[in-house]
PDB file of C-alpha atoms in Angstrom:
ATOM      1  CA  UNK F   1       0.141   0.230   0.055  1.00  0.00           C
ATOM      2  CA  UNK F   2       3.068   2.236   0.680  1.00  0.00           C
ATOM      3  CA  UNK F   3       4.234   1.820  -2.498  1.00  0.00           C
ATOM      4  CA  UNK F   4       1.230   2.520  -4.086  1.00  0.00           C
ATOM      5  CA  UNK F   5       0.995   5.779  -2.298  1.00  0.00           C
ATOM      6  CA  UNK F   6       4.618   6.867  -3.211  1.00  0.00           C
ATOM      7  CA  UNK F   7       3.996   5.754  -6.996  1.00  0.00           C
ATOM      8  CA  UNK F   8       0.564   8.279  -6.797  1.00  0.00           C
ATOM      9  CA  UNK F   9       2.694  11.214  -5.238  1.00  0.00           C
ATOM     10  CA  UNK F  10       5.555  10.479  -8.161  1.00  0.00           C
ATOM     11  CA  UNK F  11       2.825  10.730 -10.731  1.00  0.00           C
ATOM     12  CA  UNK F  12       1.139  13.632  -9.317  1.00  0.00           C
ATOM     13  CA  UNK F  13       4.524  15.549  -9.160  1.00  0.00           C
ATOM     14  CA  UNK F  14       5.547  14.512 -12.898  1.00  0.00           C
ATOM     15  CA  UNK F  15       2.321  16.043 -13.741  1.00  0.00           C
ATOM     16  CA  UNK F  16       2.753  19.095 -12.187  1.00  0.00           C
ATOM     17  CA  UNK F  17       6.253  19.627 -13.774  1.00  0.00           C
ATOM     18  CA  UNK F  18       5.281  18.659 -17.085  1.00  0.00           C
ATOM     19  CA  UNK F  19       2.543  21.580 -16.717  1.00  0.00           C
ATOM     20  CA  UNK F  20       4.991  24.066 -15.627  1.00  0.00           C
ATOM     21  CA  UNK F  21       7.102  23.326 -18.335  1.00  0.00           C
ATOM     22  CA  UNK F  22       4.392  23.390 -21.033  1.00  0.00           C
ATOM     23  CA  UNK F  23       3.335  26.941 -19.541  1.00  0.00           C
ATOM     24  CA  UNK F  24       7.159  28.053 -19.677  1.00  0.00           C
ATOM     25  CA  UNK F  25       7.022  27.005 -23.628  1.00  0.00           C
ATOM     26  CA  UNK F  26       3.527  28.982 -24.284  1.00  0.00           C
ATOM     27  CA  UNK F  27       4.770  31.652 -22.328  1.00  0.00           C
ATOM     28  CA  UNK F  28       8.265  32.039 -24.508  1.00  0.00           C
ATOM     29  CA  UNK F  29       6.309  31.479 -27.742  1.00  0.00           C
ATOM     30  CA  UNK F  30       4.045  34.476 -26.993  1.00  0.00           C
ATOM     31  CA  UNK F  31       6.758  36.689 -26.068  1.00  0.00           C
ATOM     32  CA  UNK F  32       8.477  35.558 -29.101  1.00  0.00           C
ATOM     33  CA  UNK F  33       5.482  36.189 -31.456  1.00  0.00           C
ATOM     34  CA  UNK F  34       4.819  39.399 -29.700  1.00  0.00           C
ATOM     35  CA  UNK F  35       8.202  40.862 -30.565  1.00  0.00           C
ATOM     36  CA  UNK F  36       7.644  39.569 -33.992  1.00  0.00           C
ATOM     37  CA  UNK F  37       4.712  41.369 -34.458  1.00  0.00           C
ATOM     38  CA  UNK F  38       6.465  44.929 -33.496  1.00  0.00           C
ATOM     39  CA  UNK F  39       9.469  44.230 -35.632  1.00  0.00           C
ATOM     40  CA  UNK F  40       9.737  44.135 -39.535  1.00  0.00           C
ATOM     41  CA  UNK F  41       8.214  45.454 -43.304  1.00  0.00           C
ATOM     42  CA  UNK F  42       4.374  46.689 -42.918  1.00  0.00           C
ATOM     43  CA  UNK F  43       2.414  47.265 -45.767  1.00  0.00           C
ATOM     44  CA  UNK F  44      -0.390  49.667 -44.696  1.00  0.00           C
ATOM     45  CA  UNK F  45      -3.524  49.174 -47.226  1.00  0.00           C
ATOM     46  CA  UNK F  46      -6.157  51.790 -47.271  1.00  0.00           C
ATOM     47  CA  UNK F  47      -8.405  51.149 -50.248  1.00  0.00           C
ATOM     48  CA  UNK F  48      -6.332  50.886 -53.562  1.00  0.00           C
ATOM     49  CA  UNK F  49      -3.338  52.641 -51.927  1.00  0.00           C
ATOM     50  CA  UNK F  50      -0.348  50.684 -50.337  1.00  0.00           C
ATOM     51  CA  UNK F  51       2.115  52.494 -48.206  1.00  0.00           C
ATOM     52  CA  UNK F  52       5.261  50.655 -46.738  1.00  0.00           C
ATOM     53  CA  UNK F  53       6.918  51.304 -43.480  1.00  0.00           C
ATOM     54  CA  UNK F  54       9.379  49.631 -41.252  1.00  0.00           C
ATOM     55  CA  UNK F  55       9.015  49.165 -37.601  1.00  0.00           C
ATOM     56  CA  UNK F  56      12.833  48.381 -35.481  1.00  0.00           C
ATOM     57  CA  UNK F  57      12.598  47.303 -31.495  1.00  0.00           C
ATOM     58  CA  UNK F  58       8.935  48.554 -31.822  1.00  0.00           C
ATOM     59  CA  UNK F  59       9.424  51.969 -32.912  1.00  0.00           C
ATOM     60  CA  UNK F  60       8.068  53.299 -36.307  1.00  0.00           C
ATOM     61  CA  UNK F  61      11.031  54.419 -38.604  1.00  0.00           C
ATOM     62  CA  UNK F  62       8.834  55.927 -41.103  1.00  0.00           C
ATOM     63  CA  UNK F  63       7.208  55.214 -44.570  1.00  0.00           C
ATOM     64  CA  UNK F  64       9.304  53.607 -47.436  1.00  0.00           C
ATOM     65  CA  UNK F  65       7.330  53.824 -50.407  1.00  0.00           C
ATOM     66  CA  UNK F  66       3.512  54.568 -51.494  1.00  0.00           C
ATOM     67  CA  UNK F  67       1.908  52.525 -54.090  1.00  0.00           C
ATOM     68  CA  UNK F  68      -1.601  53.301 -56.054  1.00  0.00           C
ATOM     69  CA  UNK F  69      -3.399  50.436 -57.695  1.00  0.00           C
ATOM     70  CA  UNK F  70      -6.324  49.984 -59.590  1.00  0.00           C
ATOM     71  CA  UNK F  71      -8.130  48.150 -56.902  1.00  0.00           C
ATOM     72  CA  UNK F  72      -7.903  47.103 -53.482  1.00  0.00           C
ATOM     73  CA  UNK F  73      -7.464  43.539 -54.544  1.00  0.00           C
ATOM     74  CA  UNK F  74      -4.726  44.359 -56.953  1.00  0.00           C
ATOM     75  CA  UNK F  75      -2.859  45.952 -53.826  1.00  0.00           C
ATOM     76  CA  UNK F  76      -3.285  42.993 -51.771  1.00  0.00           C
ATOM     77  CA  UNK F  77      -2.028  40.980 -54.277  1.00  0.00           C
ATOM     78  CA  UNK F  78       1.131  42.991 -54.912  1.00  0.00           C
ATOM     79  CA  UNK F  79       1.946  42.957 -51.342  1.00  0.00           C
ATOM     80  CA  UNK F  80       1.674  39.008 -50.778  1.00  0.00           C
ATOM     81  CA  UNK F  81       3.749  38.232 -54.173  1.00  0.00           C
ATOM     82  CA  UNK F  82       6.014  41.209 -53.921  1.00  0.00           C
ATOM     83  CA  UNK F  83       6.866  41.814 -50.625  1.00  0.00           C
ATOM     84  CA  UNK F  84       7.522  39.689 -47.360  1.00  0.00           C
ATOM     85  CA  UNK F  85       5.595  42.676 -45.338  1.00  0.00           C
ATOM     86  CA  UNK F  86       2.777  42.119 -42.702  1.00  0.00           C
ATOM     87  CA  UNK F  87      -0.406  43.413 -43.990  1.00  0.00           C
ATOM     88  CA  UNK F  88      -2.118  46.272 -41.799  1.00  0.00           C
ATOM     89  CA  UNK F  89      -5.646  47.008 -43.289  1.00  0.00           C
ATOM     90  CA  UNK F  90      -6.594  50.336 -42.514  1.00  0.00           C
ATOM     91  CA  UNK F  91     -10.520  51.170 -43.052  1.00  0.00           C
ATOM     92  CA  UNK F  92     -11.521  55.092 -44.303  1.00  0.00           C
TER      93      UNK F  92
END
């Protein structure tokens, strides 16, 4: 009976440790995703106009380029095919 009790306690401790490790992994992935969202090249799409800008260390570094297309669909297609920018949709 005592062996069974020790085994149950061991399993419970193992589950707690596993849960803590999973939570740490999730937290690290969230922090990494937040940093990735704050940095890089972005394409701001407003109607048929695309404005490219860059963000470094969470700070806006200015607009790099502005392009006007025939339609919003054409603008989105250009961003996807020709750039590695993250899209930001801006409503009028």
